[in-house]
Short mmCIF file of C-alpha atoms in Angstrom, two decimals:
data_model
loop_
_atom_site.label_atom_id
_atom_site.label_comp_id
_atom_site.label_asym_id
_atom_site.label_seq_id
_atom_site.Cartn_x
_atom_site.Cartn_y
_atom_site.Cartn_z
CA MET G 12 33.45 45.18 -5.47
CA ARG G 13 32.20 42.64 -8.01
CA ARG G 14 31.30 44.18 -11.33
CA PRO G 15 27.74 43.34 -12.46
CA ARG G 16 27.45 40.87 -15.31
CA ARG G 17 24.81 42.99 -16.97
CA LEU G 18 25.75 45.07 -19.98
CA MET G 19 24.59 48.55 -19.08
CA ALA G 20 24.32 49.65 -22.70
CA ALA G 21 21.45 47.24 -23.24
CA LEU G 22 19.21 48.70 -20.56
CA PRO G 23 17.66 51.63 -22.48
CA PHE G 24 16.71 49.29 -25.31
CA ILE G 25 15.14 46.78 -22.95
CA ALA G 26 13.32 49.30 -20.80
CA ALA G 27 11.91 51.03 -23.86
CA LEU G 28 10.82 47.75 -25.43
CA GLY G 29 9.04 46.83 -22.23
CA LEU G 30 10.32 43.28 -21.98
CA GLY G 31 12.27 43.77 -18.80
CA GLY G 32 15.00 41.40 -19.96
CA THR G 33 18.70 42.01 -20.29
CA VAL G 34 21.80 41.00 -22.15
CA LEU G 35 23.45 38.46 -19.92
CA ASP G 36 26.64 36.54 -19.59
CA GLY G 37 27.16 34.05 -16.80
CA SER G 38 28.05 30.48 -16.01
CA LEU G 39 28.22 27.85 -13.29
CA PRO G 40 30.98 25.32 -12.75
CA VAL G 41 30.30 21.80 -13.95
CA VAL G 42 30.34 19.29 -11.11
CA GLY G 43 33.10 16.79 -11.71
CA SER G 44 36.44 15.56 -10.49
CA GLY G 45 38.83 18.43 -10.94
CA SER G 46 36.95 19.82 -13.92
CA ARG G 47 37.39 23.52 -14.62
CA GLU G 48 34.82 23.61 -17.43
CA ARG G 49 31.81 25.84 -16.91
CA ALA G 50 28.25 25.28 -18.05
CA PRO G 51 26.25 28.35 -19.06
CA LEU G 52 23.57 29.68 -16.77
CA SER G 53 20.13 30.36 -18.13
CA ASP G 54 19.14 33.99 -18.56
CA SER G 55 16.57 33.56 -15.79
CA ALA G 56 19.16 32.21 -13.38
CA ILE G 57 21.54 35.05 -14.13
CA ARG G 58 18.75 37.57 -13.69
CA ASP G 59 18.01 36.05 -10.27
CA GLN G 60 21.67 36.43 -9.37
CA ASP G 61 21.65 40.02 -10.56
CA ILE G 62 18.57 40.75 -8.46
CA VAL G 63 20.38 39.47 -5.36
CA PHE G 64 23.43 41.55 -6.30
CA TYR G 65 21.52 44.81 -6.81
CA GLU G 66 19.32 44.24 -3.76
CA ALA G 67 22.48 44.05 -1.66
CA ARG G 68 23.89 47.19 -3.27
CA ALA G 69 20.64 49.09 -2.78
CA ALA G 70 20.54 48.08 0.88
CA ARG G 71 24.07 49.44 1.36
CA ASP G 72 23.30 52.71 -0.42
CA PRO G 73 19.99 54.17 0.74
CA ASN G 74 20.45 57.23 -1.49
CA GLY G 75 21.34 55.44 -4.73
CA ALA G 76 19.04 55.80 -7.74
CA LEU G 77 20.91 53.61 -10.24
CA ASP G 78 20.70 50.31 -8.37
CA ARG G 79 16.97 50.81 -7.77
CA MET G 80 16.45 51.57 -11.46
CA GLN G 81 18.25 48.33 -12.31
CA LEU G 82 16.09 46.40 -9.86
CA ALA G 83 12.92 47.90 -11.34
CA SER G 84 13.84 46.55 -14.78
CA LEU G 85 14.95 43.18 -13.42
CA TYR G 86 11.78 42.67 -11.39
CA LEU G 87 9.69 43.65 -14.41
CA GLY G 88 11.38 41.05 -16.59
CA ARG G 89 10.89 38.31 -14.02
CA ALA G 90 7.28 39.32 -13.48
CA ARG G 91 6.46 38.96 -17.14
CA GLU G 92 8.16 35.62 -17.51
CA ARG G 93 6.62 34.12 -14.36
CA GLY G 94 3.34 36.02 -14.16
CA SER G 95 4.32 37.35 -10.75
CA GLU G 96 2.12 40.12 -9.36
CA THR G 97 4.58 40.43 -6.47
CA ASP G 98 7.44 41.24 -8.81
CA LEU G 99 5.29 43.76 -10.66
CA ALA G 100 4.65 45.55 -7.39
CA ARG G 101 8.35 45.39 -6.57
CA SER G 102 9.20 46.85 -9.97
CA GLU G 103 6.83 49.75 -9.46
CA ALA G 104 8.15 50.38 -5.95
CA MET G 105 11.79 50.35 -7.06
CA ALA G 106 11.11 52.59 -10.04
CA ARG G 107 9.36 55.09 -7.79
CA ALA G 108 12.21 54.85 -5.25
CA SER G 109 14.77 55.51 -7.97
CA LEU G 110 12.83 58.51 -9.27
CA ALA G 111 12.42 59.86 -5.75
CA ARG G 112 16.19 59.92 -5.44
CA ARG G 113 16.87 61.33 -8.89
CA ARG G 114 14.30 62.58 -11.39
CA ALA G 115 16.73 64.14 -13.87
CA ARG G 116 18.52 61.84 -16.33
CA ASN G 117 16.56 58.84 -15.12
CA GLY G 118 14.49 57.92 -18.15
CA SER G 119 15.08 54.19 -17.65
CA ALA G 120 13.34 54.34 -14.28
CA LEU G 121 10.41 56.17 -15.88
CA ALA G 122 10.20 53.50 -18.58
CA ALA G 123 10.25 50.73 -15.96
CA LEU G 124 7.58 52.55 -13.96
CA ALA G 125 5.33 52.91 -16.99
CA GLY G 126 5.90 49.26 -17.89
CA SER G 127 5.08 47.97 -14.42
CA LEU G 128 1.96 50.14 -14.18
CA LEU G 129 0.83 49.00 -17.62
CA ALA G 130 1.28 45.34 -16.67
CA GLN G 131 -0.78 45.91 -13.52
CA HIS G 132 -3.55 47.56 -15.60
CA LYS G 133 -3.01 50.86 -13.81
CA PHE G 134 -3.54 52.55 -17.12
CA ALA G 135 -4.10 56.15 -16.06
CA GLU G 136 -0.94 56.13 -13.97
CA ALA G 137 0.96 54.40 -16.78
CA ARG G 138 -0.20 57.13 -19.17
CA ASP G 139 1.10 59.82 -16.82
CA ALA G 140 4.48 58.08 -16.51
CA ALA G 141 4.69 57.62 -20.28
CA ARG G 142 3.85 61.30 -20.87
CA GLU G 143 6.62 62.29 -18.48
CA LEU G 144 8.99 59.99 -20.34
CA VAL G 145 8.09 61.65 -23.65
CA ALA G 146 8.60 65.08 -22.07
CA TYR G 147 11.98 63.89 -20.79
CA ASP G 148 13.06 62.65 -24.24
CA PRO G 149 10.63 63.97 -26.89
CA GLU G 150 12.78 62.68 -29.76
CA SER G 151 12.70 59.09 -28.53
CA PRO G 152 10.56 56.86 -30.80
CA ALA G 153 10.47 54.23 -28.05
CA ALA G 154 9.03 56.68 -25.52
CA ARG G 155 6.34 57.82 -27.94
CA ALA G 156 5.51 54.21 -28.86
CA LEU G 157 5.13 53.35 -25.18
CA LEU G 158 2.72 56.24 -24.72
CA GLY G 159 0.83 55.09 -27.81
CA GLU G 160 0.54 51.58 -26.37
CA VAL G 161 -0.95 52.88 -23.13
CA LEU G 162 -3.41 55.05 -25.05
CA LEU G 163 -4.53 52.00 -27.07
CA GLU G 164 -5.26 50.18 -23.83
CA LEU G 165 -7.32 53.12 -22.58
CA GLY G 166 -9.24 53.35 -25.84
CA ASP G 167 -7.91 56.84 -26.61
CA TYR G 168 -7.59 55.97 -30.27
CA ILE G 169 -7.48 59.48 -31.72
CA GLU G 170 -4.32 60.47 -29.86
CA ALA G 171 -2.81 57.00 -30.30
CA ARG G 172 -3.43 57.14 -34.06
CA GLY G 173 -1.60 60.46 -34.27
CA ILE G 174 1.41 58.98 -32.47
CA PHE G 175 1.58 55.83 -34.58
CA LEU G 176 1.10 57.66 -37.88
CA ARG G 177 4.23 59.65 -37.03
CA LEU G 178 6.05 56.44 -36.12
CA LYS G 179 5.25 54.45 -39.28
CA GLY G 180 8.70 55.15 -40.64
CA ARG G 181 10.28 53.61 -37.54
CA SER G 182 8.97 50.07 -38.06
CA HIS G 183 12.57 48.79 -38.05
CA ASP G 184 12.97 49.89 -34.41
CA PRO G 185 12.44 46.87 -32.08
CA ALA G 186 10.98 49.12 -29.41
CA VAL G 187 8.43 50.53 -31.87
CA ALA G 188 7.51 47.68 -34.22
CA PRO G 189 5.47 45.50 -31.80
CA ARG G 190 3.42 48.49 -30.66
CA LEU G 191 2.94 49.69 -34.21
CA ALA G 192 1.80 46.18 -35.12
CA ARG G 193 -0.78 46.21 -32.33
CA TRP G 194 -2.15 49.50 -33.64
CA HIS G 195 -2.47 48.03 -37.14
CA GLU G 196 -4.28 44.99 -35.78
CA LEU G 197 -6.77 47.06 -33.79
CA GLU G 198 -7.50 49.21 -36.83
CA GLY G 199 -8.34 46.15 -38.92
CA ARG G 200 -5.02 45.43 -40.63
CA PRO G 201 -3.96 42.08 -39.13
CA GLU G 202 -1.86 41.22 -42.20
CA GLU G 203 0.27 44.33 -41.65
CA ALA G 204 0.49 43.53 -37.96
CA ASP G 205 1.67 40.01 -38.77
CA ARG G 206 4.33 41.34 -41.15
CA LEU G 207 5.66 43.77 -38.56
CA PHE G 208 5.72 41.18 -35.78
CA ARG G 209 7.59 38.73 -38.01
CA GLU G 210 10.12 41.30 -39.16
CA ALA G 211 10.69 42.46 -35.60
CA ARG G 212 11.11 38.84 -34.49
CA ASP G 213 13.61 38.11 -37.25
CA ARG G 214 15.64 41.23 -36.46
CA ALA G 215 15.71 40.33 -32.76
CA LEU G 216 16.88 36.80 -33.55
CA ALA G 217 19.69 38.16 -35.73
CA LEU G 218 20.78 40.82 -33.25
CA HIS G 219 23.82 39.94 -31.16
CA GLY G 220 23.29 39.89 -27.41
CA VAL G 221 19.50 39.56 -27.31
CA SER G 222 18.53 37.36 -24.36
CA SER G 223 16.58 34.14 -24.67
CA GLU G 224 13.67 35.80 -22.83
CA GLN G 225 13.48 38.53 -25.47
CA ARG G 226 13.69 36.05 -28.33
CA ALA G 227 10.93 34.02 -26.69
CA TRP G 228 8.80 37.16 -26.30
CA PHE G 229 8.94 37.91 -30.02
CA GLN G 230 8.05 34.30 -30.84
CA LEU G 231 5.10 34.61 -28.45
CA ARG G 232 3.83 37.72 -30.23
CA VAL G 233 4.05 36.05 -33.64
CA GLY G 234 2.47 32.84 -32.36
CA ASP G 235 -0.33 34.55 -30.46
CA LEU G 236 -1.42 36.57 -33.47
CA ALA G 237 -1.38 33.50 -35.73
CA LEU G 238 -3.36 31.52 -33.15
CA ARG G 239 -6.06 34.15 -32.75
CA TYR G 240 -6.56 34.34 -36.52
CA GLY G 241 -6.68 30.57 -37.00
CA ARG G 242 -3.26 29.94 -38.57
CA LEU G 243 -2.53 27.03 -36.29
CA GLY G 244 0.51 25.60 -38.05
CA GLU G 245 2.26 28.97 -38.00
CA ALA G 246 1.30 29.43 -34.38
CA GLN G 247 2.79 26.08 -33.42
CA GLY G 248 6.10 26.86 -35.10
CA ALA G 249 6.49 30.18 -33.33
CA LEU G 250 5.34 28.96 -29.91
CA GLU G 251 7.57 25.90 -29.96
CA ALA G 252 10.52 28.07 -30.99
CA GLY G 253 9.71 30.34 -28.06
CA LEU G 254 9.53 27.43 -25.62
CA ALA G 255 12.90 26.20 -26.89
CA GLU G 256 14.29 29.56 -25.79
CA SER G 257 12.36 29.79 -22.50
CA PRO G 258 10.84 26.42 -21.52
CA ASP G 259 9.17 27.65 -18.32
CA ASP G 260 7.66 30.87 -19.65
CA GLN G 261 4.06 30.74 -18.42
CA ARG G 262 2.82 32.96 -21.26
CA LEU G 263 4.17 30.58 -23.90
CA LEU G 264 2.91 27.52 -22.04
CA ALA G 265 -0.57 29.02 -21.75
CA ALA G 266 -0.57 29.93 -25.45
CA ARG G 267 0.56 26.41 -26.34
CA ALA G 268 -2.35 25.05 -24.26
CA ARG G 269 -4.76 27.29 -26.20
CA LEU G 270 -3.33 25.97 -29.45
CA ALA G 271 -3.84 22.36 -28.34
CA ALA G 272 -7.42 23.18 -27.35
CA ALA G 273 -8.07 24.79 -30.73
CA ARG G 274 -7.05 21.47 -32.30
CA HIS G 275 -9.08 19.47 -29.77
CA GLU G 276 -5.85 17.86 -28.58
CA TRP G 277 -7.18 17.80 -25.05
CA LYS G 278 -4.42 15.81 -23.35
CA ASP G 279 -1.82 18.23 -24.68
CA ALA G 280 -4.01 21.13 -23.58
CA VAL G 281 -4.06 19.72 -20.06
CA GLY G 282 -0.31 19.09 -20.07
CA PHE G 283 0.66 22.56 -21.21
CA GLY G 284 -2.03 24.20 -19.09
CA GLU G 285 -0.89 22.49 -15.91
CA ARG G 286 2.71 23.48 -16.61
CA ALA G 287 1.61 27.09 -17.06
CA LEU G 288 -0.41 27.04 -13.82
CA ALA G 289 2.57 25.60 -11.95
CA VAL G 290 4.35 28.86 -12.74
CA SER G 291 1.45 31.27 -12.25
CA LEU G 292 -2.27 30.96 -11.40
CA ASP G 293 -3.88 32.41 -14.50
CA PRO G 294 -7.70 32.50 -14.59
CA ALA G 295 -7.96 32.07 -18.36
CA THR G 296 -5.80 28.94 -18.21
CA LEU G 297 -8.00 27.55 -15.43
CA GLY G 298 -10.98 27.99 -17.72
CA LEU G 299 -9.20 26.26 -20.57
CA LEU G 300 -8.29 23.34 -18.29
CA ALA G 301 -11.92 23.01 -17.24
CA ASP G 302 -12.92 22.73 -20.90
CA ALA G 303 -10.15 20.22 -21.60
CA TYR G 304 -11.02 17.98 -18.65
CA LEU G 305 -14.69 18.08 -19.61
CA ALA G 306 -13.83 17.07 -23.18
CA LEU G 307 -11.80 14.16 -21.78
CA GLY G 308 -14.76 13.06 -19.68
CA ASP G 309 -13.18 13.95 -16.34
CA THR G 310 -16.05 15.95 -14.89
CA ALA G 311 -14.59 15.96 -11.37
CA ALA G 312 -11.40 17.66 -12.53
CA ALA G 313 -13.39 20.10 -14.66
CA LEU G 314 -15.57 21.05 -11.71
CA GLU G 315 -12.48 21.56 -9.56
CA GLN G 316 -11.08 24.08 -12.05
CA GLU G 317 -14.42 25.87 -12.07
CA ARG G 318 -14.49 25.89 -8.28
CA VAL G 319 -11.04 27.47 -8.12
CA MET G 320 -12.16 30.07 -10.64
CA ASP G 321 -15.26 30.89 -8.59
CA VAL G 322 -13.24 31.33 -5.41
CA ALA G 323 -10.71 33.51 -7.18
CA LEU G 324 -13.42 35.63 -8.80
CA ARG G 325 -15.03 36.39 -5.45
CA GLY G 326 -11.66 37.41 -4.02
CA GLN G 327 -10.37 39.25 -7.06
CA ALA G 328 -8.94 42.56 -5.93
CA GLY G 329 -6.82 43.25 -8.97
CA PRO G 330 -7.75 44.32 -12.48
CA PHE G 331 -10.86 43.10 -14.26
CA HIS G 332 -9.85 39.86 -16.06
CA ARG G 333 -11.56 39.85 -19.42
CA ALA G 334 -10.68 36.39 -20.75
CA TRP G 335 -11.78 34.88 -17.46
CA SER G 336 -15.02 36.86 -17.53
CA LEU G 337 -15.80 35.75 -21.09
CA HIS G 338 -15.29 32.13 -20.06
CA LEU G 339 -17.84 32.55 -17.28
CA LEU G 340 -20.26 34.45 -19.48
CA ASP G 341 -20.14 31.69 -22.09
CA ARG G 342 -21.49 29.41 -19.36
CA GLY G 343 -24.06 31.90 -18.11
CA ARG G 344 -22.34 32.28 -14.75
CA HIS G 345 -21.84 35.43 -12.64
CA VAL G 346 -23.54 37.42 -15.41
CA ALA G 347 -24.83 40.24 -13.21
CA GLU G 348 -21.52 40.62 -11.40
CA ILE G 349 -19.49 40.69 -14.60
CA LEU G 350 -21.91 43.12 -16.22
CA THR G 351 -21.50 45.52 -13.29
CA ARG G 352 -17.71 45.32 -13.43
CA ALA G 353 -17.59 45.67 -17.22
CA GLU G 354 -19.80 48.75 -17.07
CA ALA G 355 -17.64 50.27 -14.33
CA GLU G 356 -14.44 49.65 -16.29
CA LEU G 357 -15.80 51.44 -19.34
CA ARG G 358 -15.96 54.66 -17.36
CA THR G 359 -12.17 54.93 -17.53
CA ARG G 360 -11.11 52.41 -20.19
CA LYS G 361 -13.09 52.58 -23.42
CA ASP G 362 -11.18 50.21 -25.70
CA VAL G 363 -12.80 47.81 -28.15
CA TYR G 364 -12.32 44.72 -25.98
CA GLY G 365 -13.93 46.42 -23.01
CA TRP G 366 -16.94 47.17 -25.17
CA ASP G 367 -16.95 43.54 -26.33
CA VAL G 368 -17.08 42.16 -22.78
CA TYR G 369 -19.82 44.64 -21.92
CA ALA G 370 -21.81 43.71 -25.04
CA TRP G 371 -21.47 40.00 -24.31
CA ALA G 372 -22.54 40.48 -20.69
CA LEU G 373 -25.59 42.48 -21.81
CA TYR G 374 -26.45 39.77 -24.30
CA LYS G 375 -26.17 37.05 -21.65
CA ALA G 376 -28.35 39.16 -19.36
CA GLY G 377 -31.06 39.21 -22.04
CA ARG G 378 -30.62 42.92 -22.83
CA ARG G 379 -30.07 42.34 -26.54
CA ALA G 380 -30.89 45.79 -27.92
CA GLU G 381 -28.34 47.32 -25.55
CA ALA G 382 -25.90 44.54 -26.44
CA ALA G 383 -26.20 45.42 -30.13
CA THR G 384 -25.42 49.07 -29.40
CA ALA G 385 -22.40 48.14 -27.28
CA MET G 386 -21.18 45.77 -30.00
CA GLU G 387 -21.23 48.65 -32.47
CA HIS G 388 -18.69 50.37 -30.24
CA ALA G 389 -16.60 47.19 -30.11
CA LEU G 390 -16.49 47.04 -33.91
CA GLY G 391 -16.18 50.78 -34.43
CA LEU G 392 -12.43 50.78 -35.00
CA GLY G 393 -12.64 48.09 -37.68
CA THR G 394 -10.93 45.40 -35.61
CA ARG G 395 -11.17 42.01 -37.35
CA ASP G 396 -10.53 39.77 -34.35
CA PRO G 397 -12.51 36.52 -34.92
CA LEU G 398 -13.72 36.57 -31.30
CA LEU G 399 -15.43 39.91 -31.85
CA ALA G 400 -17.00 38.55 -35.02
CA VAL G 401 -18.43 35.53 -33.17
CA HIS G 402 -20.01 37.76 -30.53
CA ALA G 403 -21.33 40.20 -33.14
CA ARG G 404 -23.01 37.40 -35.13
CA ALA G 405 -24.64 35.91 -32.05
CA ILE G 406 -25.97 39.27 -30.88
CA ALA G 407 -27.25 40.13 -34.34
CA ALA G 408 -28.99 36.77 -34.63
CA GLY G 409 -30.49 37.04 -31.17
CA ALA G 410 -29.68 33.39 -30.45
CA PRO G 411 -29.58 32.34 -26.77
#
């Protein structure tokens, strides 16, 4: 039987980090007359090969837990790179199948399950899986950081703060640092978040065996933070470095389109946005493309993007898409529908960005006193995100 190309020792690190990537080694023969030289495969191509390999093994062994755990991690990595909801569902199914066959000594399947649920915005289920992972390995900083990340998404800041305060001394751990940085950002310390993201990125780049997908992910985190806080030159450096590692990563392409839009480089925004949408249909990128086409004077193309967004909104069965909803609210569209969905989401997910969407929807609905109260919740943690500040100023001023 062929031995898998994947280095098994890397899996706990990857599953805990939540990137779904792997340490890979593979190649393809170079086409040529009698040539025996081999050209390296991309990490994505090798991952696809590994998926085929483990799918075949799982089919031959209906009782095996290990192959299904491997598939759960592989599907999760591909889902994140390509924005594939199908692969997220596959990851969840394989993780559950692995755990059904063996619960004991199967922490990697629990980590993959929590990661796939988190990515699908099934936050309550992700919290339960993360709690089980912590119970399985209570000394694992990565498991506790994963639980803390889920709690941040749910808006359970008191418990999350307790977890991250105990993890502050583990900022060198690549499975902890990005989540610790997110906690710092939410609590109003973006400079500390930036430092941690950069240090984590630099350690990952120096670490032997880290895949191109993982290196690209760290560049994305650094670039996204810089972009949101207006440091456009820094953002460009990180995002372009990430794209050099993973040229077809839809997350990096979408972020690069946002950067071009921030600079009013509308042709570049269209170019990067269309490349991102060719990989995955992302509502926020559709909205950005509509803005870019409108700025270029192509009203027909802008209206087409808006039409696609409207159709997708009416058929949206998945999680509430906040960036998409804010785009529509900015244009005064679907206000009542978005307000209803934002209010419903706050019943189970009370994080600052949920309150922000709710406040903005109330404001657009003309309910400004209620919007001001909701905005107080959005700012209650001390988050310094410029987007929250823009909404807070508009609501306070009472401008239309």
